[in-house]
Short mmCIF file of C-alpha atoms and ligand atoms in Angstrom, two decimals:
data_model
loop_
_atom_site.label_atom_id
_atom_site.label_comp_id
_atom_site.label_asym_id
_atom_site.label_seq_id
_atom_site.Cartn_x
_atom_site.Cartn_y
_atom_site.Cartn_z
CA UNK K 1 37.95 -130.48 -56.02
CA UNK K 2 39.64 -133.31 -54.73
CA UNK K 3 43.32 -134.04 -55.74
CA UNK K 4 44.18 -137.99 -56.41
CA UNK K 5 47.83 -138.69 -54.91
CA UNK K 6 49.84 -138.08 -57.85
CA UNK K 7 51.04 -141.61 -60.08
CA UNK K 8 54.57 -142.45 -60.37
CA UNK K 9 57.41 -141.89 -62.96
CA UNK K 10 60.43 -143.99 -64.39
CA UNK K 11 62.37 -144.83 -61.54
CA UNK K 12 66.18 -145.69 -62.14
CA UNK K 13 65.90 -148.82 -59.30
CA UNK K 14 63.98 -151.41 -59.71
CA UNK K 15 62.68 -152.63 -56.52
CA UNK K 16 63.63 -156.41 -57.16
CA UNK K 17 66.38 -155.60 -59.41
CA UNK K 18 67.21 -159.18 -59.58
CA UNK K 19 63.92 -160.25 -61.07
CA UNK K 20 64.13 -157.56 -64.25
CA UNK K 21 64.02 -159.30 -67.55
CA UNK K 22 64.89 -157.28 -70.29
CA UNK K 23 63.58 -157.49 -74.01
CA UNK K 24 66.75 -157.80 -76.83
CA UNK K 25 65.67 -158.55 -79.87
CA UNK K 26 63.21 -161.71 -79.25
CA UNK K 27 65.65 -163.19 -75.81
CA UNK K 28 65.14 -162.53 -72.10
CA UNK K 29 68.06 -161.45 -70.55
CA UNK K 30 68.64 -160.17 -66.53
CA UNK K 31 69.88 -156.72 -65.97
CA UNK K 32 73.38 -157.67 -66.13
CA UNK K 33 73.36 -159.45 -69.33
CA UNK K 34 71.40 -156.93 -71.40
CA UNK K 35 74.04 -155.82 -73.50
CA UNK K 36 74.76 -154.40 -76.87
CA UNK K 37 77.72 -153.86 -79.06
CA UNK K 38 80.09 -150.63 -78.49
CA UNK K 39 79.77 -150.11 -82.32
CA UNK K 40 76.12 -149.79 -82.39
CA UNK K 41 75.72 -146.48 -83.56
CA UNK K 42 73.13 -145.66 -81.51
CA UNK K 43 76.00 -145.44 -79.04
CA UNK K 44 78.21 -144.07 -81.08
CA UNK K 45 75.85 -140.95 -82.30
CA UNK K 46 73.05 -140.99 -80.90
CA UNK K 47 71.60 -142.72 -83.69
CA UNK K 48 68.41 -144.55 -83.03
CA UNK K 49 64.53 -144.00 -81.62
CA UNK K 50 62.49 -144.84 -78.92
CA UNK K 51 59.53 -144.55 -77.01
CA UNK K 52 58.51 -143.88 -73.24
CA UNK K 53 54.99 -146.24 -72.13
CA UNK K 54 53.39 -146.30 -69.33
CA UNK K 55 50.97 -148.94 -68.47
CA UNK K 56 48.19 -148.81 -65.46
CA UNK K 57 46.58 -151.88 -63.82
CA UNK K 58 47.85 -154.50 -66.61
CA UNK K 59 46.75 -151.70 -69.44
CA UNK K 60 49.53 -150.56 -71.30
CA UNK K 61 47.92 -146.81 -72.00
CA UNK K 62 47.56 -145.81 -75.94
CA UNK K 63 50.22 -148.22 -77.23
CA UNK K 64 49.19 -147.69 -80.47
CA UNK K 65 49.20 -144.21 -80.78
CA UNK K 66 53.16 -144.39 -78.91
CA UNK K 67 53.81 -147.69 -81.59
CA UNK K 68 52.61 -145.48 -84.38
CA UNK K 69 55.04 -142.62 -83.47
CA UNK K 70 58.15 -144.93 -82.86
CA UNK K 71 57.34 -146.35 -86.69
CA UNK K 72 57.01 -142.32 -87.95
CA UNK K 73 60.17 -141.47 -86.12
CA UNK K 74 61.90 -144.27 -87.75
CA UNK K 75 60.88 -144.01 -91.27
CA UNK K 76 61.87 -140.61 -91.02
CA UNK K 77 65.73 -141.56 -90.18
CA UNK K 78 65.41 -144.25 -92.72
CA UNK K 79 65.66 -146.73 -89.59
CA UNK K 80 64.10 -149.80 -90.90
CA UNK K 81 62.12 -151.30 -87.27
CA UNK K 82 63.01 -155.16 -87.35
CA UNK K 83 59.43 -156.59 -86.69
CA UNK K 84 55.89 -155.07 -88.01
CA UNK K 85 54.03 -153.58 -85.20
CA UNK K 86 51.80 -156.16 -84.00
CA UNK K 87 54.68 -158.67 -83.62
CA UNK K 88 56.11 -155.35 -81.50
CA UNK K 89 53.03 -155.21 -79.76
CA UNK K 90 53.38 -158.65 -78.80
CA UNK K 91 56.83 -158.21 -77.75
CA UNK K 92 56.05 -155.15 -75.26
CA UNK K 93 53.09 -156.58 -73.49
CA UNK K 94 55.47 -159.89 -73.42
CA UNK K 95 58.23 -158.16 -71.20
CA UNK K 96 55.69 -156.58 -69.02
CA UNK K 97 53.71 -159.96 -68.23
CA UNK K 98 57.74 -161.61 -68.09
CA UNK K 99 58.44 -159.04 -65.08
CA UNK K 100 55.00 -159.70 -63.53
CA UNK K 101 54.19 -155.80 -63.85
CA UNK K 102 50.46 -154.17 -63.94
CA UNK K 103 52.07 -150.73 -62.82
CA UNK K 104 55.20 -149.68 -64.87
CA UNK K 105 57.12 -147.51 -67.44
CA UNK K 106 58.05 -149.19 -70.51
CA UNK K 107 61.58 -147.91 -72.62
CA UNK K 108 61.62 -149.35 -75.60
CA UNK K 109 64.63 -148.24 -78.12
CA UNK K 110 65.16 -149.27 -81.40
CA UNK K 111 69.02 -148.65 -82.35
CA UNK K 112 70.58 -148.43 -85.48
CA UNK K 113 72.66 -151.43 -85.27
CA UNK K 114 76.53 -152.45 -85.52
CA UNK K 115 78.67 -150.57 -87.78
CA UNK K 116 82.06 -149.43 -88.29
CA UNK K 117 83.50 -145.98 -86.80
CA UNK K 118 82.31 -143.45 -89.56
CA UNK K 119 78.48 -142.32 -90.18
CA UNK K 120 76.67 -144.23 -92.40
CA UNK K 121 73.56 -145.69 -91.02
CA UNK K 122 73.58 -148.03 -94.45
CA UNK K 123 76.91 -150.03 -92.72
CA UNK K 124 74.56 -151.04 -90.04
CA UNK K 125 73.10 -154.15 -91.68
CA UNK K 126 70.05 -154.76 -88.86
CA UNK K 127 69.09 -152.44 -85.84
CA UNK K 128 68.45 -153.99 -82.36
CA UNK K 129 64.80 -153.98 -80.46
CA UNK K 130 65.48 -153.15 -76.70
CA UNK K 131 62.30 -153.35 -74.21
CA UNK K 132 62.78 -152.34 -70.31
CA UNK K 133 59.70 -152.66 -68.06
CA UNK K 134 60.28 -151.17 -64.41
CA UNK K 135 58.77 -150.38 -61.09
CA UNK K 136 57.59 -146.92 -60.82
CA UNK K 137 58.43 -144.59 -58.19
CA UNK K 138 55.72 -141.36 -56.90
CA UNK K 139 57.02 -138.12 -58.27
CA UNK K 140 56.94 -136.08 -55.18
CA UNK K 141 53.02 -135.49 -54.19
CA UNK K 142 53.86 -131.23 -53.69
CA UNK K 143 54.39 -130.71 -57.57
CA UNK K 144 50.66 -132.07 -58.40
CA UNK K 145 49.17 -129.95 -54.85
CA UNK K 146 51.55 -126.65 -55.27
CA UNK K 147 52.45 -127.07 -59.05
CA UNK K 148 55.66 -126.31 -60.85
CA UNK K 149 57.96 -123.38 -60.69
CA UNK K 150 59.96 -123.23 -63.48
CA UNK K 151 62.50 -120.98 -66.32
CA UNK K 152 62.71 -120.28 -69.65
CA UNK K 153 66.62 -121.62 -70.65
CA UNK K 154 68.79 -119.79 -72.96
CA UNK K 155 69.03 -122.97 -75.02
CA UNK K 156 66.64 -123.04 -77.87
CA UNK K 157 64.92 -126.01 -78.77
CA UNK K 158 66.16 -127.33 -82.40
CA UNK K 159 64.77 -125.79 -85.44
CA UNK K 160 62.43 -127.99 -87.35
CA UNK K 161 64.65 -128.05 -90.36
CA UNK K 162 67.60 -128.98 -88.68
CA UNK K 163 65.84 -131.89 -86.57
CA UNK K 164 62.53 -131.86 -86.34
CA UNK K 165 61.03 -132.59 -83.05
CA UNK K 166 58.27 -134.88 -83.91
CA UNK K 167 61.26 -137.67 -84.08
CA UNK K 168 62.09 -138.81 -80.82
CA UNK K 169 65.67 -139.73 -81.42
CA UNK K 170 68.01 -141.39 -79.13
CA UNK K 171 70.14 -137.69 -79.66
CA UNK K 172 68.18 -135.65 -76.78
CA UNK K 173 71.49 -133.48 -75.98
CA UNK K 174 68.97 -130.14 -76.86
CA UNK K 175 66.74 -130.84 -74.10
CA UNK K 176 69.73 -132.04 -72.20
CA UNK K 177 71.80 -129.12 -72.30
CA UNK K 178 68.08 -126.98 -71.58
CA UNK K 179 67.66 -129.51 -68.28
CA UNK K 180 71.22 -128.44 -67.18
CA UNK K 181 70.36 -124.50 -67.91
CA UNK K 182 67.11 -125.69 -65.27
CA UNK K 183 69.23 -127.56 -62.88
CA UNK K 184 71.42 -124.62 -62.46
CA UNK K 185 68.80 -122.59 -61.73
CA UNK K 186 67.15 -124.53 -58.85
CA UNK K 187 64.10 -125.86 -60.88
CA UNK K 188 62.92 -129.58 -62.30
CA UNK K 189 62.27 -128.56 -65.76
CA UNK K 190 62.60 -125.50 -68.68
CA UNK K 191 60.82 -123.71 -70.87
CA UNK K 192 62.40 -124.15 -74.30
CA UNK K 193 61.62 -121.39 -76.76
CA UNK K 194 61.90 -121.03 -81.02
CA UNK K 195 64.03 -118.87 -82.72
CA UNK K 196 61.38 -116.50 -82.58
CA UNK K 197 60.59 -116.12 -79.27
CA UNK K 198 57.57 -118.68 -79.00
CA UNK K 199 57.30 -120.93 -76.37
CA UNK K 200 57.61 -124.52 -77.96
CA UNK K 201 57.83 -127.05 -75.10
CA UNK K 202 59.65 -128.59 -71.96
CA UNK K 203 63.19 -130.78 -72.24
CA UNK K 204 60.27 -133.61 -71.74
CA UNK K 205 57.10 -132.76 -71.89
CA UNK K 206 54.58 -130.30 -74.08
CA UNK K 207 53.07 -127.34 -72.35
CA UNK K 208 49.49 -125.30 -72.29
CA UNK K 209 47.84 -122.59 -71.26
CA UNK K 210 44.58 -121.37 -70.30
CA UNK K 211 43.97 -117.74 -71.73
CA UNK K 212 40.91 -115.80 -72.40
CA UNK K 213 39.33 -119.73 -71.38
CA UNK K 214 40.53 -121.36 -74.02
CA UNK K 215 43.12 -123.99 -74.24
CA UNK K 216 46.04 -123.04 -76.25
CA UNK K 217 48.98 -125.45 -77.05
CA UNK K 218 52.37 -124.67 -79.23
CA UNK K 219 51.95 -126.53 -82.89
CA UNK K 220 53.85 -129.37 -83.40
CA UNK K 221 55.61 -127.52 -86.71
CA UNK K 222 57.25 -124.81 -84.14
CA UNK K 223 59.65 -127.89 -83.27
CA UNK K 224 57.50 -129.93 -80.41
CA UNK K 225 57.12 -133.52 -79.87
CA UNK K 226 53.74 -134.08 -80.58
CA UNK K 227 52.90 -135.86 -76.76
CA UNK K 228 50.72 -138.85 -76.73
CA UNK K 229 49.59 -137.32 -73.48
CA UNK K 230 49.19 -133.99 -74.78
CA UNK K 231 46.76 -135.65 -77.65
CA UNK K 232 44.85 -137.11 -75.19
CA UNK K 233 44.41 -133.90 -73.11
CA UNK K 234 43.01 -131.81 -75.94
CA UNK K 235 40.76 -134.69 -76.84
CA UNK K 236 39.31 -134.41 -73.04
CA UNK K 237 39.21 -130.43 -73.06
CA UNK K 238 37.35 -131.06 -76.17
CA UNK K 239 34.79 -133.03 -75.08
CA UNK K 240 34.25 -130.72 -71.88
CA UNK K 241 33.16 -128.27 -74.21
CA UNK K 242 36.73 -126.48 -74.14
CA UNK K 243 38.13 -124.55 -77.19
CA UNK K 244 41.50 -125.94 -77.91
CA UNK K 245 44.16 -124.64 -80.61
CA UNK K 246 47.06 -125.41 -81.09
CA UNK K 247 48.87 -122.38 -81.67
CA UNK K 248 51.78 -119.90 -81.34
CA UNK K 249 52.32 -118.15 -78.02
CA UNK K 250 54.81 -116.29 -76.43
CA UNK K 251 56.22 -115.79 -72.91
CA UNK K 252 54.18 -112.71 -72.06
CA UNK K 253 50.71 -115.23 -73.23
CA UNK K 254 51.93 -117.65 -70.46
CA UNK K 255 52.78 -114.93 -67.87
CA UNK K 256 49.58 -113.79 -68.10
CA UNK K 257 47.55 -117.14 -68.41
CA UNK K 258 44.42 -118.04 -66.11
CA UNK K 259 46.46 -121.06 -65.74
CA UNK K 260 48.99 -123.28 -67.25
CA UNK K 261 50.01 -127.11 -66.93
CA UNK K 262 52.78 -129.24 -68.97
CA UNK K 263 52.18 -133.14 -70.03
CA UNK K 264 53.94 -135.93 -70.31
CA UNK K 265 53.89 -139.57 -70.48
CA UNK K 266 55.37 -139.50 -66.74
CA UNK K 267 54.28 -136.44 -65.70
CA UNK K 268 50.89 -137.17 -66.82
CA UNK K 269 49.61 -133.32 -66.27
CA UNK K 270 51.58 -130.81 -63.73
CA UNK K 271 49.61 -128.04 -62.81
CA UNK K 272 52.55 -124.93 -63.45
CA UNK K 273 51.87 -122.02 -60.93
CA UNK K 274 55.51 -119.72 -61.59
CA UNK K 275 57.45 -119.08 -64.94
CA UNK K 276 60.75 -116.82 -64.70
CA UNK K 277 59.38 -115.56 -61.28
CA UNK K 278 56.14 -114.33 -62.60
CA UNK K 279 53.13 -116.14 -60.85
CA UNK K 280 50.74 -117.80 -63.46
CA UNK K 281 47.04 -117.02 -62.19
CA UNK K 282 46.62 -117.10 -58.24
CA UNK K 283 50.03 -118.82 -57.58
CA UNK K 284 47.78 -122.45 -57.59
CA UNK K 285 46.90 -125.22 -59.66
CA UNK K 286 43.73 -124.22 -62.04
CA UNK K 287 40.61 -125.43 -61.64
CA UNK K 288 40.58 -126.61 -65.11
CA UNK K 289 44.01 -127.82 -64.58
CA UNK K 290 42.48 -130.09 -61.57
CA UNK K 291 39.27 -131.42 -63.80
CA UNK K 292 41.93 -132.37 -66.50
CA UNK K 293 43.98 -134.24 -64.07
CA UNK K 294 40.83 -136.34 -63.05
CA UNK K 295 40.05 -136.91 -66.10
CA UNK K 296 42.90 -138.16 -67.80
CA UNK K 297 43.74 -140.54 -64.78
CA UNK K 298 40.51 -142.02 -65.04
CA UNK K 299 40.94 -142.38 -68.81
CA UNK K 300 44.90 -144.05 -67.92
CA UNK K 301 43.48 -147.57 -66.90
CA UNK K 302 40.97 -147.93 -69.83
CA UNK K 303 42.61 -146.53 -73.05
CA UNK K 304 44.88 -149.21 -73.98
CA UNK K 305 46.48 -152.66 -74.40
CA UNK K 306 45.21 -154.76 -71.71
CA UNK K 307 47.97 -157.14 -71.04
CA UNK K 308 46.67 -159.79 -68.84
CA UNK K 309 43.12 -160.68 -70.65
N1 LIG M 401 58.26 -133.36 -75.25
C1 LIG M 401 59.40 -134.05 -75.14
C2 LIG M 401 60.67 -133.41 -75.59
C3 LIG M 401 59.39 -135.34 -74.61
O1 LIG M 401 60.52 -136.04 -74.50
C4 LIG M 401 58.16 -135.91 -74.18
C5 LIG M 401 58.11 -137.32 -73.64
N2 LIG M 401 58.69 -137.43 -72.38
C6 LIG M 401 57.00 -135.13 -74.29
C7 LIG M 401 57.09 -133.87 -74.86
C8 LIG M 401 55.68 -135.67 -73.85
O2 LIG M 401 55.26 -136.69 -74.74
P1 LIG M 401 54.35 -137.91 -74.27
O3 LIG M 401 53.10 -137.31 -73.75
O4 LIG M 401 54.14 -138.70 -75.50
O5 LIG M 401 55.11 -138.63 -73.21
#
């Protein structure tokens, strides 16, 4: 099967830097006059959620579904989001038609607000609504045509009842310190595991395997975000006719998968061919792997906001 060249992911430059006009709560303002207060707390502690978009051709792919998740992330820090979320809707596709984009990633935060120097979220009176829309840059073309060689990390990923994953705070120093524990050992990303020995997820995006031909995915209540991408790929495994569960696996499962991918929002789906030096299938990306990559890409400029009709 024929492989697309691979899409793009956040990029830290902006091509025209000059031109970038960034969302703040209802104003425009150029990258060096997007500011916010030292004493917002999500500064401070990390105190705040957000969301990672990507639109395609002028369609801003599954904003809802990324909108919904924000709103669920925030009710569940008792973060009260300043505008309802078609007014937010408005607001995102706004800053990507402002920067002239069809082709982007879209960061939008939503912070606690300004409070003093101790804890409590109820001293910050009104949190702050921060958009960025950028240029995207090509991950390198090799990890979609050789796939991904990656480790497991020693850091765990955070228990549920501590902080459950399904919020996707502004406080990512878990998969932080677990992209270090990767860095150090040569590879892009980790595999984060529970504190039983089940594989949960990546420091950014979900993982699955292929075993015994059918799709298995870690549950959401084993302390992984629950991906907007990874929806979306079960939903297309589905209607191929795949069985899909999401269920409990451990390392030896993925060492001995048929095959094995991650997802993400700017990964979109990396075929994974090595996992603590133990070759998953032949060594290559999966067939199956390579259908769901089609698939989903064709699905990327269709399944959303269009911002330009
Ligand atoms: N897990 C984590 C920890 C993430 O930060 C992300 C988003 N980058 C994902 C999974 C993938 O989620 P999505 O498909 O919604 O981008």
């Amino acid at each position: 099967m024929s492989q697309q060249a691979p899409r793009s992911v956040a990029s830290a430059e902006s091509a025209n830097a000059t031109d970038l006009q960034i969302y703040i709560d209802g104003e425009f303002y150029g990258r060096e006059n997007a500011k916010v207060s030292v004493f917002d707390h999500t500064l401070l502690y990390g105190d705040g959620v957000f969301e990672g978009i990507r639109a395609y051709d002028g369609c801003i792919f599954r904003l809802r579904e990324h909108l919904e998740r924000l709103y669920e992330s925030a009710k569940y820090i008792m973060l009260k989001v300043p505008l309802e979320i078609d007014e937010l809707t408005e607001a995102v596709a706004e800053t990507v038609r402002r920067n002239g984009l069809r082709d982007c990633y879209i960061r939008l935060v939503v912070t606690r607000g300004v409070g003093n120097l101790g804890l409590a979220p109820w001293l910050c009176p009104k949190g702050s609504i921060i958009i960025i829309a950028d240029k995207i840059q090509l991950y390198p073309p090799e990890y979609y045509e050789k796939g991904l060689a990656i480790v497991t990390v020693p850091t765990m990923r955070n228990r549920v009842e501590s902080l459950n994953a399904r919020v996707k705070s502004c406080n990512y120093l878990n998969n932080i310190l677990a992209k270090i524990e990767a860095n150090n050992a040569g590879c892009i990303e980790a595999l984060m595991l529970d504190h039983n020995g089940f594989v949960v997820e990546c420091t950014g995006d979900n993982v699955f395997i292929l075993r015994n031909g059918r799709l298995l995915t870690p549950p959401s209540y084993l302390g992984a975000l629950e991906g907007i991408t990874r929806n979306c790929v079960m939903e297309i495994a589905r209607e191929e006719g795949l069985e899909v569960l999401e269920q409990p696996f451990t390392r030896f499962d993925l060492f001995n998968a048929e095959e094995a991918f991650l997802t993400g929002t700017a990964a979109e789906i990396i075929p994974l061919v090595e996992v603590d030096k133990r070759k998953i299938g032949d060594g290559t990306p999966g067939e199956t792997t390579l259908r769901l990559i089609q698939a989903y890409r064709e699905r990327t400029t269709r399944d959303g906001y269009q911002v330009y009709s």
